[in-house]
DNA sequence: AAAGACACCAACCGCCCAACC
DNA sequence: TGGTTGGGCGGTTGGTGTCTT
């Protein structure tokens, strides 16, 4: 594993994180902030590699994570962004406050991909499956989800994308809905250690609001950490801190400075400063997802390819 | 009730890149 | 300038829960 092999020598733990490990990491980060990840395990008393700690913090422990089910707006946003930037999950996640790239990636692979296929849309090209028929026949198509597709040599099936041979999936809207519900319930019920619970608690105390850069919050509150009466196993069924209408968020390790405004659904709407990411994705976001658009400014500031323009019109 | 199939997701792996020396 | 290190990212995998037979 290259440079990380050094951690293997020190017998780092792997696999699922225990609540105790979460507690250690959470307490450390909330007290000292995010610095050098490679030194975090040692300082926090963990037998993990720094990379693993970083991932755990980013994907699970971070207080500003939203978690819970994806809203319809978020789903649409992901699909739209994916059409523009493809599998650049980090870029997509950057536009969805409280969501991680990993979460979005998983959601895409487990839900949205199938949803699109069910609608007769190729999740990779975002074009009708029938259009991709020829292309697929010419290329070695290894996509896992696409392997679920019916045999494309049968044109009748192409025109009836809902008629899958699979015993389980894609036979009805109800099944899909049920599956989605199940997965969403899992998403919520799997939590064991829930820092968000604490965070919500503190958010009620902190008049500044929950989305103020958590380093500020951490540095300004040395007592922030585990409540003495915290019980493992407690979980919140849905964290609706995103419902706070206005918030600010910045990323600690990035030169990007974002001052974002979020809709009630948690979608970042506007006001991005010094955002140096792909112009394509910015172009999309600069126009409120709720539908206001200004094509003149759009074309002046952000030249688009024909395909991207299609996306724009789609919005 | 049990076994197998399937779906989901947390976490790992490996690559890349920027910063630093 | 080249080597090293740390962080970020996307792809993949393994564990676990749920469903079906």
Short mmCIF file of C-alpha atoms (C1' of nucleotides) in Angstrom, two decimals:
data_model
loop_
_atom_site.label_atom_id
_atom_site.label_comp_id
_atom_site.label_asym_id
_atom_site.label_seq_id
_atom_site.Cartn_x
_atom_site.Cartn_y
_atom_site.Cartn_z
CA UNK A 1 0.00 0.00 0.00
CA UNK A 2 2.95 2.23 -0.52
CA UNK A 3 3.52 4.89 2.01
CA UNK A 4 0.86 3.66 4.29
CA UNK A 5 2.61 0.41 4.87
CA UNK A 6 4.38 2.09 7.75
CA UNK A 7 1.14 1.98 9.68
CA UNK A 8 0.71 -1.70 9.10
CA UNK A 9 3.94 -2.30 10.94
CA UNK A 10 2.48 -0.60 13.95
CA UNK A 11 -0.45 -2.99 13.92
CA UNK A 12 -3.18 -0.59 13.09
CA UNK A 13 -6.70 -1.71 13.55
CA UNK A 14 -8.98 -2.12 10.57
CA UNK A 15 -12.62 -2.64 10.03
CA UNK A 16 -15.55 -1.06 11.70
CA UNK A 17 -15.02 1.60 14.28
CA UNK A 18 -16.11 0.89 17.81
CA UNK A 19 -18.01 3.51 19.79
CA UNK A 20 -14.95 3.87 22.02
CA UNK A 21 -12.76 4.66 19.05
CA UNK A 22 -15.31 7.12 17.80
CA UNK A 23 -15.36 8.74 21.17
CA UNK A 24 -11.59 9.09 21.27
CA UNK A 25 -11.38 10.54 17.82
CA UNK A 26 -14.31 12.81 18.32
CA UNK A 27 -13.01 14.13 21.59
CA UNK A 28 -9.59 14.70 20.14
CA UNK A 29 -10.75 16.53 17.05
CA UNK A 30 -13.28 18.62 18.88
CA UNK A 31 -10.66 19.64 21.37
CA UNK A 32 -7.63 20.16 19.16
CA UNK A 33 -9.13 20.50 15.73
CA UNK A 34 -8.04 18.95 12.48
CA UNK A 35 -4.34 19.23 11.96
CA UNK A 36 -1.91 16.59 10.83
CA UNK A 37 -3.89 13.44 10.36
CA UNK A 38 -0.89 11.19 10.55
CA UNK A 39 -0.30 12.29 14.12
CA UNK A 40 -3.92 12.06 15.17
CA UNK A 41 -3.99 8.33 15.96
CA UNK A 42 -1.07 8.57 18.31
CA UNK A 43 -2.28 11.70 20.02
CA UNK A 44 -5.82 10.46 20.26
CA UNK A 45 -4.78 7.06 21.53
CA UNK A 46 -6.04 5.15 18.55
CA UNK A 47 -4.57 2.17 16.77
CA UNK A 48 -5.66 3.39 13.40
CA UNK A 49 -3.84 4.99 10.55
CA UNK A 50 -4.28 8.69 10.06
CA UNK A 51 -6.05 8.14 6.84
CA UNK A 52 -8.62 5.98 8.50
CA UNK A 53 -9.16 8.63 11.17
CA UNK A 54 -9.60 11.29 8.56
CA UNK A 55 -12.13 9.22 6.71
CA UNK A 56 -14.02 8.40 9.84
CA UNK A 57 -14.20 12.04 10.80
CA UNK A 58 -15.20 13.24 7.36
CA UNK A 59 -17.75 10.57 6.64
CA UNK A 60 -19.24 9.98 10.03
CA UNK A 61 -18.21 12.07 13.00
CA UNK A 62 -18.17 15.56 11.55
CA UNK A 63 -20.82 17.60 13.34
CA UNK A 64 -22.08 19.30 10.22
CA UNK A 65 -23.14 16.07 8.57
CA UNK A 66 -26.77 15.96 7.70
CA UNK A 67 -27.36 12.23 7.33
CA UNK A 68 -30.73 10.67 6.95
CA UNK A 69 -32.62 10.27 3.76
CA UNK A 70 -31.89 12.28 0.68
CA UNK A 71 -34.58 14.75 -0.24
CA UNK A 72 -36.06 14.86 -3.70
CA UNK A 73 -34.21 18.11 -4.29
CA UNK A 74 -30.95 16.50 -3.34
CA UNK A 75 -31.64 13.55 -5.60
CA UNK A 76 -32.32 15.84 -8.52
CA UNK A 77 -29.27 17.85 -7.69
CA UNK A 78 -27.05 14.79 -7.68
CA UNK A 79 -28.40 13.58 -10.98
CA UNK A 80 -27.98 16.98 -12.54
CA UNK A 81 -24.47 17.43 -11.25
CA UNK A 82 -23.51 13.92 -12.21
CA UNK A 83 -24.58 14.66 -15.73
CA UNK A 84 -22.09 17.49 -15.82
CA UNK A 85 -19.11 16.25 -13.86
CA UNK A 86 -19.56 12.51 -13.88
CA UNK A 87 -18.20 10.49 -10.99
CA UNK A 88 -16.49 13.39 -9.32
CA UNK A 89 -18.20 12.77 -6.07
CA UNK A 90 -16.20 15.28 -4.14
CA UNK A 91 -17.33 18.04 -6.44
CA UNK A 92 -20.90 16.93 -6.18
CA UNK A 93 -20.64 16.66 -2.42
CA UNK A 94 -19.27 20.18 -2.26
CA UNK A 95 -22.56 21.40 -3.56
CA UNK A 96 -24.63 19.41 -1.13
CA UNK A 97 -24.03 20.69 2.37
CA UNK A 98 -23.88 18.02 5.00
CA UNK A 99 -23.37 15.23 2.52
CA UNK A 100 -20.12 13.40 1.96
CA UNK A 101 -18.72 12.17 -1.28
CA UNK A 102 -18.86 8.64 0.03
CA UNK A 103 -22.49 8.99 0.98
CA UNK A 104 -23.40 10.40 -2.39
CA UNK A 105 -21.39 7.76 -4.16
CA UNK A 106 -23.15 5.02 -2.27
CA UNK A 107 -26.52 6.62 -2.83
CA UNK A 108 -25.81 6.88 -6.50
CA UNK A 109 -24.70 3.30 -6.84
CA UNK A 110 -27.48 1.84 -4.74
CA UNK A 111 -30.40 4.04 -5.69
CA UNK A 112 -30.06 6.65 -8.36
CA UNK A 113 -28.36 4.44 -10.89
CA UNK A 114 -31.20 1.97 -10.72
CA UNK A 115 -33.74 4.71 -10.75
CA UNK A 116 -32.31 6.12 -13.96
CA UNK A 117 -32.10 2.72 -15.55
CA UNK A 118 -35.67 2.16 -14.61
CA UNK A 119 -36.56 5.37 -16.35
CA UNK A 120 -34.75 4.18 -19.43
CA UNK A 121 -31.81 6.49 -18.92
CA UNK A 122 -28.24 5.35 -19.03
CA UNK A 123 -26.73 6.45 -15.71
CA UNK A 124 -23.34 6.93 -17.28
CA UNK A 125 -24.29 9.03 -20.24
CA UNK A 126 -27.63 10.34 -18.99
CA UNK A 127 -29.00 9.61 -22.39
CA UNK A 128 -31.86 7.28 -23.23
CA UNK A 129 -30.74 3.70 -23.13
CA UNK A 130 -31.83 3.15 -26.69
CA UNK A 131 -29.39 5.84 -27.82
CA UNK A 132 -26.55 4.10 -26.07
CA UNK A 133 -27.39 0.77 -27.49
CA UNK A 134 -24.97 0.98 -30.35
CA UNK A 135 -22.23 2.48 -28.28
CA UNK A 136 -22.52 -0.25 -25.73
CA UNK A 137 -22.28 -2.91 -28.34
CA UNK A 138 -19.05 -1.39 -29.55
CA UNK A 139 -17.40 -0.93 -26.21
CA UNK A 140 -16.59 -3.28 -23.44
CA UNK A 141 -19.13 -2.16 -20.94
CA UNK A 142 -18.11 -3.28 -17.49
CA UNK A 143 -20.33 -1.16 -15.32
CA UNK A 144 -21.81 -3.21 -12.55
CA UNK A 145 -25.22 -1.62 -12.64
CA UNK A 146 -25.37 -1.85 -16.36
CA UNK A 147 -24.94 -5.55 -16.05
CA UNK A 148 -28.40 -5.50 -14.59
CA UNK A 149 -29.72 -4.24 -17.84
CA UNK A 150 -31.68 -6.52 -20.06
CA UNK A 151 -29.97 -8.01 -23.01
CA UNK A 152 -29.50 -5.08 -25.31
CA UNK A 153 -29.59 -7.17 -28.38
CA UNK A 154 -33.29 -7.41 -27.93
CA UNK A 155 -34.74 -4.20 -29.19
CA UNK A 156 -38.12 -4.96 -27.72
CA UNK A 157 -36.63 -4.90 -24.29
CA UNK A 158 -34.89 -1.68 -24.94
CA UNK A 159 -38.17 -0.04 -25.63
CA UNK A 160 -39.63 -1.47 -22.49
CA UNK A 161 -36.98 -0.81 -19.92
CA UNK A 162 -39.24 -1.65 -17.02
CA UNK A 163 -39.61 -5.25 -17.99
CA UNK A 164 -36.62 -6.77 -16.33
CA UNK A 165 -36.11 -10.46 -16.06
CA UNK A 166 -34.74 -10.17 -12.58
CA UNK A 167 -36.92 -11.83 -10.02
CA UNK A 168 -36.44 -9.12 -7.50
CA UNK A 169 -35.77 -5.77 -8.90
CA UNK A 170 -37.26 -3.24 -11.20
CA UNK A 171 -40.57 -4.94 -11.65
CA UNK A 172 -42.65 -2.26 -10.08
CA UNK A 173 -42.58 1.17 -8.66
CA UNK A 174 -43.72 -0.23 -5.36
CA UNK A 175 -40.77 -2.52 -5.05
CA UNK A 176 -38.36 0.24 -5.74
CA UNK A 177 -40.06 2.47 -3.26
CA UNK A 178 -39.96 -0.25 -0.70
CA UNK A 179 -36.30 -0.85 -1.29
CA UNK A 180 -35.60 2.82 -1.01
CA UNK A 181 -37.46 2.97 2.26
CA UNK A 182 -35.55 0.04 3.61
CA UNK A 183 -32.24 1.53 2.69
CA UNK A 184 -33.20 4.83 4.17
CA UNK A 185 -34.26 3.22 7.37
CA UNK A 186 -30.97 1.44 7.49
CA UNK A 187 -29.21 4.68 6.96
CA UNK A 188 -30.82 6.10 10.01
CA UNK A 189 -30.97 3.10 12.26
CA UNK A 190 -27.39 1.97 11.87
CA UNK A 191 -26.00 4.83 13.87
CA UNK A 192 -24.53 3.89 17.17
CA UNK A 193 -22.44 6.79 18.23
CA UNK A 194 -24.16 9.91 17.11
CA UNK A 195 -22.12 13.06 17.55
CA UNK A 196 -24.84 14.93 15.87
CA UNK A 197 -27.00 14.37 18.86
CA UNK A 198 -24.51 16.26 20.91
CA UNK A 199 -24.13 18.78 18.25
CA UNK A 200 -27.79 19.45 18.08
CA UNK A 201 -27.79 19.84 21.78
CA UNK A 202 -25.06 22.36 21.61
CA UNK A 203 -26.58 24.09 18.65
CA UNK A 204 -29.47 24.99 20.84
CA UNK A 205 -27.12 26.66 23.23
CA UNK A 206 -24.93 28.35 20.71
CA UNK A 207 -26.70 31.47 19.46
CA UNK A 208 -24.40 31.73 16.48
CA UNK A 209 -25.84 28.66 14.88
CA UNK A 210 -24.80 25.15 14.06
CA UNK A 211 -23.04 25.69 10.80
CA UNK A 212 -20.48 28.15 11.98
CA UNK A 213 -17.15 26.68 11.14
CA UNK A 214 -16.74 23.92 13.64
CA UNK A 215 -13.18 24.84 14.42
CA UNK A 216 -14.40 28.07 15.79
CA UNK A 217 -16.93 26.23 17.77
CA UNK A 218 -14.39 23.77 19.00
CA UNK A 219 -11.80 26.31 19.88
CA UNK A 220 -14.33 28.43 21.59
CA UNK A 221 -15.70 25.66 23.65
CA UNK A 222 -13.16 23.47 25.29
CA UNK A 223 -15.79 21.49 27.05
CA UNK A 224 -17.35 20.41 23.84
CA UNK A 225 -17.21 16.68 23.64
CA UNK A 226 -18.99 13.72 25.01
CA UNK A 227 -21.68 14.32 27.50
CA UNK A 228 -21.17 12.36 30.65
CA UNK A 229 -24.60 10.91 30.34
CA UNK A 230 -24.22 10.04 26.73
CA UNK A 231 -25.47 6.61 25.98
CA UNK A 232 -24.17 4.54 23.17
CA UNK A 233 -27.07 3.36 21.21
CA UNK A 234 -28.86 6.61 21.28
CA UNK A 235 -29.73 7.76 17.87
CA UNK A 236 -31.58 10.54 16.26
CA UNK A 237 -34.03 9.46 13.67
CA UNK A 238 -33.52 12.52 11.54
CA UNK A 239 -31.25 15.44 11.99
CA UNK A 240 -32.87 18.50 10.64
CA UNK A 241 -30.26 21.04 11.35
CA UNK A 242 -30.31 21.72 7.66
CA UNK A 243 -33.64 23.31 8.23
CA UNK A 244 -31.99 26.27 9.71
CA UNK A 245 -32.43 28.58 6.80
CA UNK A 246 -29.10 30.33 6.70
CA UNK A 247 -25.70 29.05 7.47
CA UNK A 248 -22.06 29.42 6.75
CA UNK A 249 -19.62 26.70 6.07
CA UNK A 250 -15.99 26.61 5.20
CA UNK A 251 -13.58 23.84 4.66
CA UNK A 252 -10.49 23.91 6.80
CA UNK A 253 -7.98 22.47 4.41
CA UNK A 254 -9.04 24.27 1.33
CA UNK A 255 -8.08 27.54 -0.16
CA UNK A 256 -11.61 27.89 -1.23
CA UNK A 257 -13.70 30.24 0.76
CA UNK A 258 -17.35 29.58 0.62
CA UNK A 259 -20.08 31.61 2.08
CA UNK A 260 -23.12 29.65 1.28
CA UNK A 261 -26.75 30.05 1.63
CA UNK A 262 -28.90 27.03 1.89
CA UNK A 263 -32.49 26.48 1.08
CA UNK A 264 -34.78 24.75 3.48
CA UNK A 265 -33.84 21.48 1.84
CA UNK A 266 -30.21 22.10 2.50
CA UNK A 267 -29.29 22.85 -1.07
CA UNK A 268 -26.57 25.35 -1.43
CA UNK A 269 -27.97 28.21 -3.39
CA UNK A 270 -25.49 30.91 -4.04
CA UNK A 271 -22.80 33.27 -2.89
CA UNK A 272 -19.64 31.35 -3.53
CA UNK A 273 -16.37 33.13 -3.29
CA UNK A 274 -13.10 32.08 -4.81
CA UNK A 275 -14.43 28.76 -5.80
CA UNK A 276 -11.84 27.34 -8.12
CA UNK A 277 -13.48 24.09 -8.94
CA UNK A 278 -14.63 23.04 -12.32
CA UNK A 279 -16.39 25.87 -14.07
CA UNK A 280 -18.99 23.55 -15.33
CA UNK A 281 -20.33 22.65 -11.96
CA UNK A 282 -20.12 26.20 -10.73
CA UNK A 283 -22.07 27.33 -13.69
CA UNK A 284 -24.86 25.11 -12.61
CA UNK A 285 -24.87 26.13 -9.05
CA UNK A 286 -24.67 29.80 -9.66
CA UNK A 287 -28.24 29.58 -10.70
CA UNK A 288 -30.47 28.74 -7.85
CA UNK A 289 -31.60 25.23 -8.02
CA UNK A 290 -35.13 26.37 -7.49
CA UNK A 291 -35.16 27.56 -11.02
CA UNK A 292 -34.14 31.18 -11.42
CA UNK A 293 -31.70 31.54 -14.24
CA UNK A 294 -30.03 34.21 -16.22
CA UNK A 295 -28.78 32.82 -19.46
CA UNK A 296 -27.00 35.94 -20.54
CA UNK A 297 -24.74 36.10 -17.54
CA UNK A 298 -24.40 32.42 -17.64
CA UNK A 299 -22.99 32.34 -21.11
CA UNK A 300 -20.75 35.32 -20.47
CA UNK A 301 -19.10 33.97 -17.41
CA UNK A 302 -19.14 30.30 -18.04
CA UNK A 303 -18.81 29.05 -21.54
CA UNK A 304 -20.55 25.79 -21.89
CA UNK A 305 -20.40 22.91 -24.18
CA UNK A 306 -23.55 21.82 -25.89
CA UNK A 307 -24.12 19.04 -23.46
CA UNK A 308 -23.72 21.23 -20.44
CA UNK A 309 -26.09 23.68 -21.95
CA UNK A 310 -28.61 20.93 -22.10
CA UNK A 311 -28.20 20.42 -18.44
CA UNK A 312 -28.64 24.08 -17.86
CA UNK A 313 -31.86 24.08 -19.78
CA UNK A 314 -32.92 21.07 -17.85
CA UNK A 315 -32.65 23.04 -14.66
"C1'" DA B 1 -36.65 -22.28 10.33
"C1'" DA B 2 -32.73 -22.30 7.50
"C1'" DA B 3 -30.02 -21.28 3.65
"C1'" DG B 4 -28.94 -18.65 -0.16
"C1'" DA B 5 -29.40 -14.37 -2.75
"C1'" DC B 6 -29.38 -9.74 -2.73
"C1'" DA B 7 -28.78 -4.81 -1.34
"C1'" DC B 8 -26.62 -1.44 1.17
"C1'" DC B 9 -22.93 1.05 3.11
"C1'" DA B 10 -18.72 1.77 5.94
"C1'" DA B 11 -14.19 1.37 5.25
"C1'" DC B 12 -10.17 0.19 2.68
"C1'" DC B 13 -7.00 0.51 -1.30
"C1'" DG B 14 -4.26 2.61 -4.53
"C1'" DC B 15 -3.38 6.42 -7.24
"C1'" DC B 16 -2.59 11.27 -7.83
"C1'" DC B 17 -1.12 15.81 -6.62
"C1'" DA B 18 0.65 19.59 -3.97
"C1'" DA B 19 3.66 21.10 -0.43
"C1'" DC B 20 7.84 20.80 1.65
"C1'" DC B 21 12.74 19.95 2.20
"C1'" DT C 1 15.32 19.20 -9.01
"C1'" DG C 2 14.15 15.02 -7.13
"C1'" DG C 3 12.49 12.59 -3.10
"C1'" DT C 4 9.29 12.35 0.70
"C1'" DT C 5 5.11 13.15 2.99
"C1'" DG C 6 0.31 14.13 3.74
"C1'" DG C 7 -4.12 14.74 2.07
"C1'" DG C 8 -7.80 14.04 -1.34
"C1'" DC C 9 -10.28 11.33 -4.45
"C1'" DG C 10 -12.68 7.51 -6.89
"C1'" DG C 11 -13.11 2.61 -7.20
"C1'" DT C 12 -13.71 -1.53 -4.80
"C1'" DT C 13 -14.64 -4.79 -1.18
"C1'" DG C 14 -16.31 -7.12 2.88
"C1'" DG C 15 -19.62 -7.23 6.58
"C1'" DT C 16 -24.23 -7.16 7.76
"C1'" DG C 17 -29.11 -6.85 7.44
"C1'" DT C 18 -33.13 -8.10 4.71
"C1'" DC C 19 -35.68 -10.72 1.56
"C1'" DT C 20 -36.89 -14.86 -0.90
"C1'" DT C 21 -37.29 -19.62 -1.52
#
